[in-house]
CSV table of C-alpha atoms in Angstrom, one decimal:
chain,number,residue,atom,x,y,z
B,1,UNK,CA,0.0,-0.1,-0.1
B,2,UNK,CA,1.4,3.4,-1.0
B,3,UNK,CA,2.3,5.7,1.8
B,4,UNK,CA,0.2,9.0,2.2
B,5,UNK,CA,1.7,11.4,4.7
B,6,UNK,CA,-0.8,13.1,6.9
B,7,UNK,CA,0.9,16.5,6.7
B,8,UNK,CA,0.4,17.0,2.9
B,9,UNK,CA,-2.6,18.0,0.8
B,10,UNK,CA,-3.4,16.3,-2.4
B,11,UNK,CA,-5.0,16.8,-5.9
B,12,UNK,CA,-7.2,14.2,-7.5
B,13,UNK,CA,-4.6,14.0,-10.2
B,14,UNK,CA,-2.3,12.4,-7.7
B,15,UNK,CA,0.0,15.5,-6.9
B,16,UNK,CA,1.0,16.4,-3.4
B,17,UNK,CA,1.5,20.0,-2.1
B,18,UNK,CA,3.4,21.1,1.0
B,19,UNK,CA,3.8,24.6,2.4
B,20,UNK,CA,1.5,27.3,3.7
B,21,UNK,CA,-1.5,27.8,1.4
B,22,UNK,CA,-1.7,31.6,1.4
B,23,UNK,CA,-1.3,34.1,-1.6
B,24,UNK,CA,2.3,34.8,-2.2
B,25,UNK,CA,3.7,31.9,-0.2
B,26,UNK,CA,5.9,29.2,-1.9
B,27,UNK,CA,4.7,25.6,-2.0
B,28,UNK,CA,6.4,22.5,-3.1
B,29,UNK,CA,4.7,20.0,-5.6
B,30,UNK,CA,5.5,16.5,-6.4
B,31,UNK,CA,3.5,13.3,-7.4
B,32,UNK,CA,2.3,10.7,-4.8
B,33,UNK,CA,3.9,7.4,-4.2
B,34,UNK,CA,0.6,5.8,-5.6
B,35,UNK,CA,1.2,7.6,-8.9
B,36,UNK,CA,4.9,6.8,-9.0
B,37,UNK,CA,4.1,3.2,-8.4
B,38,UNK,CA,1.5,3.1,-11.1
B,39,UNK,CA,3.9,4.5,-13.6
B,40,UNK,CA,6.7,2.1,-12.9
B,41,UNK,CA,10.3,3.1,-13.5
B,42,UNK,CA,10.3,6.8,-14.4
B,43,UNK,CA,13.0,7.5,-17.1
B,44,UNK,CA,12.2,11.1,-18.2
B,45,UNK,CA,10.5,14.0,-16.6
B,46,UNK,CA,9.6,17.1,-18.5
B,47,UNK,CA,9.7,19.9,-16.1
B,48,UNK,CA,8.0,23.4,-16.2
B,49,UNK,CA,10.4,26.3,-16.5
B,50,UNK,CA,11.1,28.7,-13.8
B,51,UNK,CA,9.2,31.7,-14.4
B,52,UNK,CA,6.2,29.7,-16.1
B,53,UNK,CA,2.6,30.4,-15.0
B,54,UNK,CA,0.9,27.3,-14.0
B,55,UNK,CA,-2.9,27.0,-13.3
B,56,UNK,CA,-4.6,24.6,-11.0
B,57,UNK,CA,-5.8,21.4,-13.0
B,58,UNK,CA,-3.8,22.4,-16.2
B,59,UNK,CA,-1.0,20.3,-17.7
B,60,UNK,CA,2.5,21.6,-16.8
B,61,UNK,CA,4.8,18.7,-17.7
B,62,UNK,CA,4.9,15.0,-18.2
B,63,UNK,CA,6.3,11.9,-16.8
B,64,UNK,CA,7.5,8.9,-18.7
B,65,UNK,CA,8.2,5.4,-17.7
B,66,UNK,CA,9.1,2.4,-19.9
B,67,UNK,CA,5.6,1.3,-19.4
B,68,UNK,CA,3.6,4.4,-19.9
B,69,UNK,CA,3.5,8.2,-20.1
B,70,UNK,CA,1.5,10.6,-17.8
B,71,UNK,CA,0.8,14.2,-18.0
B,72,UNK,CA,1.5,16.0,-14.8
B,73,UNK,CA,-1.2,18.5,-13.7
B,74,UNK,CA,-0.4,21.6,-11.5
B,75,UNK,CA,-2.5,21.4,-8.4
B,76,UNK,CA,-2.1,25.1,-7.7
B,77,UNK,CA,-2.1,28.6,-9.4
B,78,UNK,CA,0.9,30.7,-9.6
B,79,UNK,CA,4.4,31.2,-10.9
B,80,UNK,CA,7.1,28.5,-10.9
B,81,UNK,CA,10.0,29.7,-8.8
B,82,UNK,CA,12.1,26.6,-8.7
B,83,UNK,CA,12.3,23.1,-10.4
B,84,UNK,CA,14.1,20.1,-9.2
B,85,UNK,CA,16.9,19.9,-12.0
B,86,UNK,CA,18.4,16.9,-10.3
B,87,UNK,CA,15.4,15.0,-12.0
B,88,UNK,CA,16.9,15.5,-15.4
B,89,UNK,CA,19.7,13.2,-14.7
B,90,UNK,CA,18.1,11.1,-12.0
B,91,UNK,CA,14.2,10.8,-12.8
B,92,UNK,CA,14.2,7.5,-10.7
B,93,UNK,CA,14.5,9.7,-7.6
B,94,UNK,CA,10.8,10.2,-7.9
B,95,UNK,CA,10.0,6.5,-7.6
B,96,UNK,CA,12.6,6.2,-4.6
B,97,UNK,CA,11.6,9.2,-2.5
B,98,UNK,CA,8.3,10.7,-3.9
B,99,UNK,CA,7.6,13.0,-1.0
B,100,UNK,CA,11.2,14.1,-0.4
B,101,UNK,CA,14.2,14.2,-2.8
B,102,UNK,CA,11.6,13.5,-5.6
B,103,UNK,CA,9.8,16.9,-5.3
B,104,UNK,CA,9.3,18.3,-8.8
B,105,UNK,CA,8.7,22.2,-8.7
B,106,UNK,CA,7.9,25.1,-6.3
B,107,UNK,CA,5.2,27.6,-7.0
B,108,UNK,CA,4.6,31.2,-5.5
B,109,UNK,CA,0.9,31.0,-5.1
B,110,UNK,CA,-1.1,33.7,-7.0
B,111,UNK,CA,-4.3,32.7,-4.9
B,112,UNK,CA,-5.2,30.4,-2.1
B,113,UNK,CA,-5.7,27.0,-3.6
B,114,UNK,CA,-9.2,25.3,-3.3
B,115,UNK,CA,-10.3,21.9,-3.8
B,116,UNK,CA,-7.1,20.0,-2.3
B,117,UNK,CA,-7.9,16.7,-0.5
B,118,UNK,CA,-6.5,15.9,2.9
B,119,UNK,CA,-4.6,12.6,3.3
B,120,UNK,CA,-7.6,10.6,4.3
B,121,UNK,CA,-9.7,11.9,1.4
B,122,UNK,CA,-6.9,11.1,-1.0
B,123,UNK,CA,-6.3,7.7,0.3
B,124,UNK,CA,-9.9,7.0,-0.3
B,125,UNK,CA,-9.7,7.7,-4.1
B,126,UNK,CA,-6.7,5.5,-4.4
B,127,UNK,CA,-8.3,2.6,-2.9
L,1,UNK,CA,-15.2,-11.3,-21.9
L,2,UNK,CA,-15.7,-12.7,-18.4
L,3,UNK,CA,-16.7,-10.0,-15.9
L,4,UNK,CA,-14.7,-11.4,-13.1
L,5,UNK,CA,-11.0,-11.5,-14.0
L,6,UNK,CA,-9.5,-14.9,-14.8
L,7,UNK,CA,-6.7,-15.9,-12.5
L,8,UNK,CA,-3.4,-17.9,-13.2
L,9,UNK,CA,-2.7,-20.9,-11.2
L,10,UNK,CA,0.3,-19.0,-10.0
L,11,UNK,CA,-1.9,-16.2,-8.6
L,12,UNK,CA,-1.0,-16.9,-4.9
L,13,UNK,CA,2.7,-16.8,-5.8
L,14,UNK,CA,2.4,-13.3,-7.4
L,15,UNK,CA,0.6,-12.0,-4.5
L,16,UNK,CA,3.3,-13.4,-2.1
L,17,UNK,CA,6.0,-11.9,-4.2
L,18,UNK,CA,4.3,-8.4,-3.9
L,19,UNK,CA,3.5,-8.3,-7.7
L,20,UNK,CA,1.5,-5.4,-9.1
L,21,UNK,CA,-1.5,-6.9,-10.8
L,22,UNK,CA,-3.3,-5.5,-13.7
L,23,UNK,CA,-6.2,-6.6,-16.1
L,24,UNK,CA,-4.7,-8.2,-19.4
L,25,UNK,CA,-7.1,-9.7,-21.7
L,26,UNK,CA,-9.6,-10.5,-19.0
L,27,UNK,CA,-6.7,-11.9,-16.7
L,28,UNK,CA,-5.4,-10.6,-13.7
L,29,UNK,CA,-1.7,-10.8,-14.2
L,30,UNK,CA,1.6,-9.3,-12.8
L,31,UNK,CA,2.7,-6.1,-14.7
L,32,UNK,CA,5.8,-6.1,-12.5
L,33,UNK,CA,7.3,-7.4,-9.3
L,34,UNK,CA,10.4,-5.3,-8.4
L,35,UNK,CA,10.8,-2.7,-11.2
L,36,UNK,CA,10.4,-2.7,-15.0
L,37,UNK,CA,14.0,-1.9,-15.7
L,38,UNK,CA,15.5,-4.3,-13.2
L,39,UNK,CA,13.3,-7.1,-14.6
L,40,UNK,CA,14.2,-6.2,-18.2
L,41,UNK,CA,17.9,-6.0,-17.3
L,42,UNK,CA,17.9,-9.4,-15.4
L,43,UNK,CA,16.6,-11.2,-18.7
L,44,UNK,CA,19.3,-9.5,-20.8
L,45,UNK,CA,22.1,-10.3,-18.3
L,46,UNK,CA,21.0,-13.1,-16.2
L,47,UNK,CA,17.4,-14.7,-16.2
L,48,UNK,CA,14.0,-13.9,-15.7
L,49,UNK,CA,11.0,-16.0,-14.8
L,50,UNK,CA,7.5,-15.3,-16.6
L,51,UNK,CA,4.1,-16.7,-15.9
L,52,UNK,CA,2.5,-17.0,-19.3
L,53,UNK,CA,-0.6,-19.1,-18.1
L,54,UNK,CA,-3.0,-16.5,-19.5
L,55,UNK,CA,-2.1,-17.6,-23.1
L,56,UNK,CA,-4.3,-20.1,-24.8
L,57,UNK,CA,-3.3,-23.8,-25.5
L,58,UNK,CA,-5.1,-25.9,-27.9
L,59,UNK,CA,-4.5,-29.5,-28.5
L,60,UNK,CA,-5.1,-31.0,-32.0
L,61,UNK,CA,-5.2,-34.7,-32.3
L,62,UNK,CA,-6.3,-37.3,-34.9
L,63,UNK,CA,-5.2,-39.2,-37.9
L,64,UNK,CA,-5.7,-36.1,-40.1
L,65,UNK,CA,-4.3,-33.6,-37.6
L,66,UNK,CA,-1.6,-32.6,-40.0
L,67,UNK,CA,-3.8,-32.4,-43.0
L,68,UNK,CA,-6.2,-30.2,-41.1
L,69,UNK,CA,-3.6,-27.8,-39.9
L,70,UNK,CA,-2.2,-27.5,-43.4
L,71,UNK,CA,-5.6,-26.3,-44.5
L,72,UNK,CA,-6.2,-24.2,-41.5
L,73,UNK,CA,-2.9,-22.3,-41.2
L,74,UNK,CA,-0.7,-20.3,-43.4
L,75,UNK,CA,2.4,-22.4,-42.7
L,76,UNK,CA,2.9,-26.0,-43.6
L,77,UNK,CA,2.6,-28.1,-40.2
L,78,UNK,CA,3.0,-31.4,-42.0
L,79,UNK,CA,6.7,-30.3,-42.6
L,80,UNK,CA,7.4,-29.8,-38.8
L,81,UNK,CA,9.5,-32.7,-37.4
L,82,UNK,CA,8.5,-34.5,-34.3
L,83,UNK,CA,9.5,-32.3,-31.3
L,84,UNK,CA,9.8,-29.1,-33.6
L,85,UNK,CA,7.9,-26.0,-33.5
L,86,UNK,CA,6.8,-23.4,-36.0
L,87,UNK,CA,5.7,-19.8,-35.9
L,88,UNK,CA,2.6,-19.4,-37.9
L,89,UNK,CA,-0.6,-17.5,-38.4
L,90,UNK,CA,-4.3,-18.2,-38.6
L,91,UNK,CA,-5.6,-16.0,-41.4
L,92,UNK,CA,-9.1,-15.1,-42.4
L,93,UNK,CA,-10.3,-16.1,-45.9
L,94,UNK,CA,-9.6,-12.4,-46.8
L,95,UNK,CA,-6.0,-12.7,-45.7
L,96,UNK,CA,-6.3,-10.7,-42.6
L,97,UNK,CA,-4.5,-12.1,-39.5
L,98,UNK,CA,-6.6,-13.5,-36.9
L,99,UNK,CA,-3.9,-14.5,-34.6
L,100,UNK,CA,-0.2,-15.4,-34.5
L,101,UNK,CA,0.6,-18.8,-33.1
L,102,UNK,CA,3.4,-21.2,-32.2
L,103,UNK,CA,2.5,-24.8,-33.0
L,104,UNK,CA,4.5,-27.5,-31.4
L,105,UNK,CA,4.4,-31.0,-32.9
L,106,UNK,CA,4.2,-33.5,-30.0
L,107,UNK,CA,3.6,-36.7,-32.2
L,108,UNK,CA,2.6,-37.7,-35.6
L,109,UNK,CA,-1.0,-37.1,-34.8
L,110,UNK,CA,-0.7,-34.5,-32.0
L,111,UNK,CA,0.0,-30.7,-32.0
L,112,UNK,CA,-0.2,-28.1,-29.4
L,113,UNK,CA,-1.1,-24.6,-30.3
L,114,UNK,CA,-0.2,-21.5,-28.4
L,115,UNK,CA,-2.5,-18.7,-29.0
L,116,UNK,CA,-2.7,-15.0,-27.6
L,117,UNK,CA,-4.9,-14.7,-24.5
L,118,UNK,CA,-7.0,-12.1,-26.1
L,119,UNK,CA,-7.6,-14.3,-29.2
L,120,UNK,CA,-8.1,-17.7,-27.5
L,121,UNK,CA,-11.8,-17.8,-28.1
L,122,UNK,CA,-11.5,-16.5,-31.6
L,123,UNK,CA,-8.8,-19.1,-32.5
L,124,UNK,CA,-10.8,-22.0,-30.8
L,125,UNK,CA,-14.0,-21.0,-32.7
L,126,UNK,CA,-12.3,-20.7,-36.0
L,127,UNK,CA,-10.4,-24.0,-35.7
L,128,UNK,CA,-13.6,-25.8,-34.6
L,129,UNK,CA,-15.2,-24.6,-37.7
L,130,UNK,CA,-12.3,-25.5,-40.1
L,131,UNK,CA,-11.8,-29.0,-38.5
L,132,UNK,CA,-15.2,-30.0,-39.9
L,133,UNK,CA,-14.6,-32.9,-42.4
L,134,UNK,CA,-11.1,-33.9,-41.0
L,135,UNK,CA,-10.5,-36.8,-38.8
L,136,UNK,CA,-9.2,-34.6,-36.0
L,137,UNK,CA,-10.3,-33.0,-32.8
L,138,UNK,CA,-9.5,-29.6,-31.4
L,139,UNK,CA,-9.6,-29.2,-27.6
L,140,UNK,CA,-9.0,-26.0,-25.5
L,141,UNK,CA,-6.8,-27.2,-22.9
L,142,UNK,CA,-5.8,-23.8,-21.5
L,143,UNK,CA,-7.3,-24.3,-18.0
L,144,UNK,CA,-5.4,-27.4,-17.5
L,145,UNK,CA,-2.0,-26.0,-18.6
L,146,UNK,CA,0.3,-23.5,-16.9
L,147,UNK,CA,3.0,-22.0,-19.0
L,148,UNK,CA,6.1,-20.8,-17.4
L,149,UNK,CA,9.1,-19.2,-19.3
L,150,UNK,CA,12.8,-19.0,-18.1
L,151,UNK,CA,14.5,-16.6,-20.3
L,152,UNK,CA,18.0,-15.1,-20.4
L,153,UNK,CA,21.6,-16.1,-20.9
L,154,UNK,CA,21.5,-18.3,-17.6
L,155,UNK,CA,18.3,-20.0,-18.6
L,156,UNK,CA,19.9,-23.1,-19.9
L,157,UNK,CA,21.9,-23.8,-16.8
L,158,UNK,CA,18.8,-23.1,-14.6
L,159,UNK,CA,16.5,-25.3,-16.4
L,160,UNK,CA,19.1,-28.0,-16.3
L,161,UNK,CA,19.4,-27.8,-12.6
L,162,UNK,CA,15.5,-28.0,-12.4
L,163,UNK,CA,15.5,-31.4,-14.0
L,164,UNK,CA,15.3,-34.9,-12.4
L,165,UNK,CA,16.0,-36.6,-15.8
L,166,UNK,CA,16.7,-34.9,-19.2
L,167,UNK,CA,19.4,-32.3,-18.3
L,168,UNK,CA,21.4,-33.3,-21.3
L,169,UNK,CA,18.3,-33.0,-23.5
L,170,UNK,CA,17.9,-29.5,-22.4
L,171,UNK,CA,21.6,-28.7,-23.2
L,172,UNK,CA,21.2,-30.3,-26.6
L,173,UNK,CA,17.9,-28.7,-27.4
L,174,UNK,CA,18.0,-26.5,-30.5
L,175,UNK,CA,16.1,-23.2,-30.9
L,176,UNK,CA,12.3,-24.0,-31.7
L,177,UNK,CA,12.8,-27.7,-30.5
L,178,UNK,CA,11.1,-29.3,-27.6
L,179,UNK,CA,11.1,-32.4,-25.5
L,180,UNK,CA,9.4,-34.1,-22.6
L,181,UNK,CA,11.6,-33.4,-19.5
L,182,UNK,CA,11.2,-34.9,-16.0
L,183,UNK,CA,11.6,-32.1,-13.4
L,184,UNK,CA,12.8,-32.4,-9.8
L,185,UNK,CA,9.9,-34.0,-7.5
L,186,UNK,CA,8.7,-36.2,-10.4
L,187,UNK,CA,6.9,-33.3,-12.3
L,188,UNK,CA,6.4,-34.0,-16.1
L,189,UNK,CA,7.0,-31.0,-18.2
L,190,UNK,CA,7.0,-30.3,-21.9
L,191,UNK,CA,9.8,-28.0,-22.4
L,192,UNK,CA,10.4,-25.9,-25.5
L,193,UNK,CA,13.3,-23.6,-26.4
L,194,UNK,CA,11.2,-20.9,-27.5
L,195,UNK,CA,10.5,-17.3,-26.1
L,196,UNK,CA,9.5,-13.7,-26.7
L,197,UNK,CA,12.4,-11.8,-25.4
L,198,UNK,CA,15.4,-11.9,-27.9
L,199,UNK,CA,17.4,-13.9,-25.4
L,200,UNK,CA,18.0,-17.7,-25.2
L,201,UNK,CA,15.3,-19.3,-23.0
L,202,UNK,CA,12.8,-22.0,-22.6
L,203,UNK,CA,9.0,-22.3,-22.0
L,204,UNK,CA,7.7,-25.0,-19.7
L,205,UNK,CA,4.3,-26.4,-20.1
L,206,UNK,CA,3.1,-28.1,-17.0
L,207,UNK,CA,-0.1,-29.1,-15.3
L,208,UNK,CA,-1.9,-26.3,-13.6
L,209,UNK,CA,-1.9,-28.1,-10.3
L,210,UNK,CA,2.0,-28.4,-10.5
L,211,UNK,CA,2.5,-24.7,-11.5
L,212,UNK,CA,3.4,-23.5,-8.1
L,213,UNK,CA,6.0,-26.3,-7.4
L,214,UNK,CA,7.7,-25.5,-10.8
L,215,UNK,CA,7.6,-21.7,-10.2
L,216,UNK,CA,9.3,-22.2,-6.9
L,217,UNK,CA,11.7,-24.6,-8.3
L,218,UNK,CA,12.8,-22.2,-11.0
L,219,UNK,CA,13.2,-19.4,-8.4
L,220,UNK,CA,15.3,-21.8,-6.0
L,221,UNK,CA,17.5,-23.1,-8.7
L,222,UNK,CA,17.9,-19.7,-10.3
L,223,UNK,CA,18.8,-17.9,-7.3
L,224,UNK,CA,22.5,-18.3,-7.8
L,225,UNK,CA,22.2,-17.0,-11.2
L,226,UNK,CA,20.2,-13.9,-10.2
L,227,UNK,CA,16.7,-15.0,-11.6
L,228,UNK,CA,14.0,-12.6,-11.0
L,229,UNK,CA,10.2,-12.8,-11.5
L,230,UNK,CA,9.4,-10.6,-14.5
L,231,UNK,CA,5.9,-9.0,-15.4
L,232,UNK,CA,4.1,-8.0,-18.5
L,233,UNK,CA,5.7,-4.5,-18.5
L,234,UNK,CA,9.4,-6.0,-19.1
L,235,UNK,CA,8.0,-8.7,-21.4
L,236,UNK,CA,6.7,-6.0,-23.7
L,237,UNK,CA,10.0,-3.8,-23.7
L,238,UNK,CA,11.9,-7.1,-24.2
L,239,UNK,CA,9.9,-8.2,-27.2
L,240,UNK,CA,9.9,-4.7,-28.6
L,241,UNK,CA,13.7,-4.5,-28.5
L,242,UNK,CA,13.8,-7.8,-30.2
L,243,UNK,CA,11.6,-6.6,-32.9
L,244,UNK,CA,8.8,-9.2,-32.3
L,245,UNK,CA,5.3,-8.4,-33.3
L,246,UNK,CA,2.4,-8.4,-30.8
L,247,UNK,CA,-1.1,-9.2,-32.0
L,248,UNK,CA,-3.2,-6.0,-31.7
L,249,UNK,CA,-0.4,-3.7,-32.4
L,250,UNK,CA,1.8,-4.9,-35.3
L,251,UNK,CA,-0.6,-7.7,-36.5
L,252,UNK,CA,-4.4,-7.1,-36.9
L,253,UNK,CA,-7.3,-8.4,-39.1
L,254,UNK,CA,-6.5,-5.3,-41.3
L,255,UNK,CA,-2.8,-6.3,-41.8
L,256,UNK,CA,-1.2,-8.8,-44.2
L,257,UNK,CA,1.7,-10.8,-43.2
L,258,UNK,CA,3.7,-9.2,-46.1
L,259,UNK,CA,3.2,-5.6,-44.7
L,260,UNK,CA,4.4,-6.9,-41.3
L,261,UNK,CA,7.6,-8.2,-42.7
L,262,UNK,CA,6.3,-11.8,-42.1
L,263,UNK,CA,5.8,-13.0,-45.7
L,264,UNK,CA,8.1,-15.9,-45.1
L,265,UNK,CA,5.6,-17.5,-42.7
L,266,UNK,CA,3.1,-17.9,-45.6
L,267,UNK,CA,3.9,-21.1,-47.5
L,268,UNK,CA,2.5,-21.2,-51.0
L,269,UNK,CA,4.8,-24.1,-52.1
L,270,UNK,CA,7.1,-24.4,-55.2
L,271,UNK,CA,7.1,-26.3,-58.3
L,272,UNK,CA,9.2,-29.0,-56.7
L,273,UNK,CA,7.3,-29.1,-53.4
L,274,UNK,CA,3.8,-27.9,-54.2
L,275,UNK,CA,1.2,-26.9,-51.6
L,276,UNK,CA,-2.5,-27.4,-52.0
L,277,UNK,CA,-5.3,-24.9,-51.0
L,278,UNK,CA,-5.5,-23.3,-47.4
L,279,UNK,CA,-7.8,-20.9,-45.8
L,280,UNK,CA,-6.8,-17.5,-47.2
L,281,UNK,CA,-4.6,-18.7,-49.9
L,282,UNK,CA,-6.3,-16.8,-52.8
L,283,UNK,CA,-6.4,-13.5,-50.9
L,284,UNK,CA,-2.8,-13.9,-49.6
L,285,UNK,CA,-1.5,-14.7,-53.2
L,286,UNK,CA,-3.2,-11.3,-54.4
L,287,UNK,CA,-1.5,-9.4,-51.3
L,288,UNK,CA,1.8,-11.0,-52.1
L,289,UNK,CA,1.6,-10.0,-55.8
L,290,UNK,CA,0.4,-6.4,-54.9
L,291,UNK,CA,3.3,-6.3,-52.3
L,292,UNK,CA,5.9,-7.5,-54.7
L,293,UNK,CA,4.7,-5.0,-57.4
L,294,UNK,CA,4.9,-2.3,-54.9
L,295,UNK,CA,8.4,-3.2,-53.9
L,296,UNK,CA,9.6,-3.3,-57.5
L,297,UNK,CA,8.2,0.1,-58.4
L,298,UNK,CA,7.5,2.1,-55.0
L,299,UNK,CA,6.7,5.2,-57.1
L,300,UNK,CA,3.5,3.5,-58.6
L,301,UNK,CA,2.7,1.8,-55.3
L,302,UNK,CA,-1.0,2.3,-54.2
L,303,UNK,CA,-0.3,3.4,-50.6
L,304,UNK,CA,1.4,0.1,-49.3
L,305,UNK,CA,2.8,0.5,-45.8
L,306,UNK,CA,5.5,-1.5,-44.3
L,307,UNK,CA,6.6,-2.2,-40.7
L,308,UNK,CA,9.8,-0.3,-39.8
L,309,UNK,CA,11.8,0.3,-36.6
L,310,UNK,CA,12.1,4.0,-35.3
L,311,UNK,CA,14.8,5.4,-32.9
L,312,UNK,CA,14.1,8.6,-31.3
L,313,UNK,CA,16.7,11.3,-31.4
L,314,UNK,CA,15.2,13.0,-28.3
L,315,UNK,CA,13.8,11.7,-25.0
L,316,UNK,CA,10.2,11.6,-25.5
L,317,UNK,CA,8.8,8.3,-26.7
L,318,UNK,CA,6.4,7.4,-29.5
L,319,UNK,CA,3.6,5.3,-28.2
L,320,UNK,CA,1.0,2.9,-29.8
L,321,UNK,CA,-1.5,4.9,-31.9
L,322,UNK,CA,0.7,8.1,-32.5
L,323,UNK,CA,0.9,9.5,-36.1
L,324,UNK,CA,4.1,9.9,-38.1
L,325,UNK,CA,3.5,13.3,-39.8
L,326,UNK,CA,4.8,15.0,-42.9
L,327,UNK,CA,5.9,18.8,-43.1
L,328,UNK,CA,2.3,20.0,-43.1
L,329,UNK,CA,1.3,18.0,-40.1
L,330,UNK,CA,-0.8,15.4,-42.0
L,331,UNK,CA,-0.6,11.8,-40.9
L,332,UNK,CA,1.5,9.5,-43.2
L,333,UNK,CA,2.0,6.5,-40.8
L,334,UNK,CA,1.1,5.0,-37.4
L,335,UNK,CA,3.1,3.9,-34.4
L,336,UNK,CA,2.1,0.3,-33.3
L,337,UNK,CA,4.4,0.1,-30.2
L,338,UNK,CA,6.9,2.3,-28.6
L,339,UNK,CA,8.6,2.8,-25.3
L,340,UNK,CA,12.1,4.2,-23.9
L,341,UNK,CA,14.4,1.2,-24.6
L,342,UNK,CA,16.1,0.1,-21.3
L,343,UNK,CA,19.0,-1.5,-23.3
L,344,UNK,CA,19.6,1.3,-25.8
L,345,UNK,CA,18.7,4.1,-23.4
L,346,UNK,CA,16.7,5.8,-26.2
L,347,UNK,CA,13.1,5.7,-27.4
L,348,UNK,CA,12.3,3.0,-29.8
L,349,UNK,CA,9.2,2.2,-31.7
L,350,UNK,CA,7.6,0.1,-34.5
L,351,UNK,CA,5.4,1.8,-37.0
L,352,UNK,CA,3.8,1.4,-40.3
L,353,UNK,CA,5.0,3.9,-42.9
L,354,UNK,CA,4.7,4.2,-46.7
L,355,UNK,CA,7.4,2.5,-48.7
L,356,UNK,CA,8.9,5.8,-49.7
L,357,UNK,CA,9.8,6.4,-46.0
L,358,UNK,CA,10.9,2.9,-45.2
L,359,UNK,CA,14.6,3.1,-46.0
L,360,UNK,CA,17.0,2.8,-43.2
L,361,UNK,CA,18.3,6.3,-42.2
L,362,UNK,CA,15.1,8.1,-43.3
L,363,UNK,CA,14.2,10.9,-40.9
L,364,UNK,CA,10.6,11.1,-39.9
L,365,UNK,CA,8.6,13.1,-37.4
L,366,UNK,CA,6.2,11.8,-34.9
L,367,UNK,CA,3.4,13.6,-33.3
L,368,UNK,CA,4.0,12.9,-29.5
L,369,UNK,CA,1.1,14.5,-27.8
L,370,UNK,CA,1.1,17.6,-29.9
L,371,UNK,CA,4.8,18.2,-30.4
L,372,UNK,CA,6.9,16.8,-33.3
L,373,UNK,CA,9.7,14.6,-32.3
L,374,UNK,CA,12.3,13.6,-34.9
L,375,UNK,CA,13.0,9.9,-35.3
L,376,UNK,CA,15.2,7.7,-37.7
L,377,UNK,CA,14.1,4.6,-39.5
L,378,UNK,CA,16.1,1.7,-38.3
L,379,UNK,CA,16.5,-1.9,-39.2
L,380,UNK,CA,14.7,-4.4,-37.0
L,381,UNK,CA,15.5,-5.8,-34.4
L,382,UNK,CA,16.9,-3.0,-32.3
L,383,UNK,CA,18.6,-5.6,-30.2
L,384,UNK,CA,20.3,-8.9,-31.1
L,385,UNK,CA,22.1,-11.0,-28.6
L,386,UNK,CA,25.6,-11.8,-29.2
L,387,UNK,CA,26.0,-15.2,-28.0
């Protein structure tokens, strides 16, 4: 069973968000262990660029494994202020540590996010 | 298709090994155990263990078994030696491929046919119809049989260690040959040197009630060589690297064997060694003639497509169903299978393209989710084992 940390919030598209959810604060985004396990060995991550505007529910990158490819949706709206460059050479980090070293990008929030799920609600949709 | 998933006799083994199970052609089968790349690499460098119990097995017996199969299939099964095997196809009267098959000759009057899981019922129904008038019986024995594959450079040593009697027969067995082997614990197995990975390897047909014992035996005897259980995901990348077609992708009812580069499996006979009629013969002769004419004069060809390999220049892989596009963005071909190749470290794909684009080295563009990726036409297979 994939791990779902209690302290994070989640989107229905299997991203996690950590940090203070207020306008102008910076949050970190990644994909959940459940999503990483479903993809298998991730061999390529297409990251958004620093400075990109991302919108909640819209595609902002893609994750490719030997088995499948999956689009990555931003769970929040704002400006990308950092991306995890380590993933270019070591995309497998997402599978190894989805909630830590496998973080994907950071966003300065343009608005307070809505519609995110707590760990209990997210765990339910992955059952 | 059944609503409740079918389960392999090895289901409990897969659960105990922590496999991720998925639906495949109505079966609940392991897609992976540890990881796709680790499993893929194990088969290329050591050995992998596969449960293929979802595949269909049909037994054909009777005095006219060979005459029946010569009529029903595009290959000549009467020419297969005892203990031999042949890759062949079941084609419709219009030449379309119903399934690709491996046929094993067990005895003068006994063959075993292995069909794809998704086509098991279609093949059984078609053969039941075609056997009318022949002194032969077709029986679907899939539920009684477990099919277990040991594939990889260490496969021969591992299968030898699994035997109680017949270790020498395993060593002497040629590619596409088979023999009855007695496994440790007195388990009777029919063992063939066949596979779908591009490596040396064996496929073991055993009784469903003995499947778990054989599976555990393979893991125990293979441990020293680093055998790992492998799921459908690595099986797919292994066969793709080896340039082997997968029904529903490279082969369909709408594809002729010639377009798929498999014209050699259709045996029309020669003047010295003639062959009589078989189902689909007339349509396949027309398809062959049209194909040869197109090859001789590609400029005048009527849109004939052929199967090629593609290697991506970038990192994004072409996947099944994606279009090969021309300068204007119009679709000129279709990708049938594609993935990042674990062995090559690059995206690879198989695709149908017009003959004009089929020469090795031709640069093409594939529409990968709205963006064009450049790829190069390459000879198949992508991977060939050296030993």
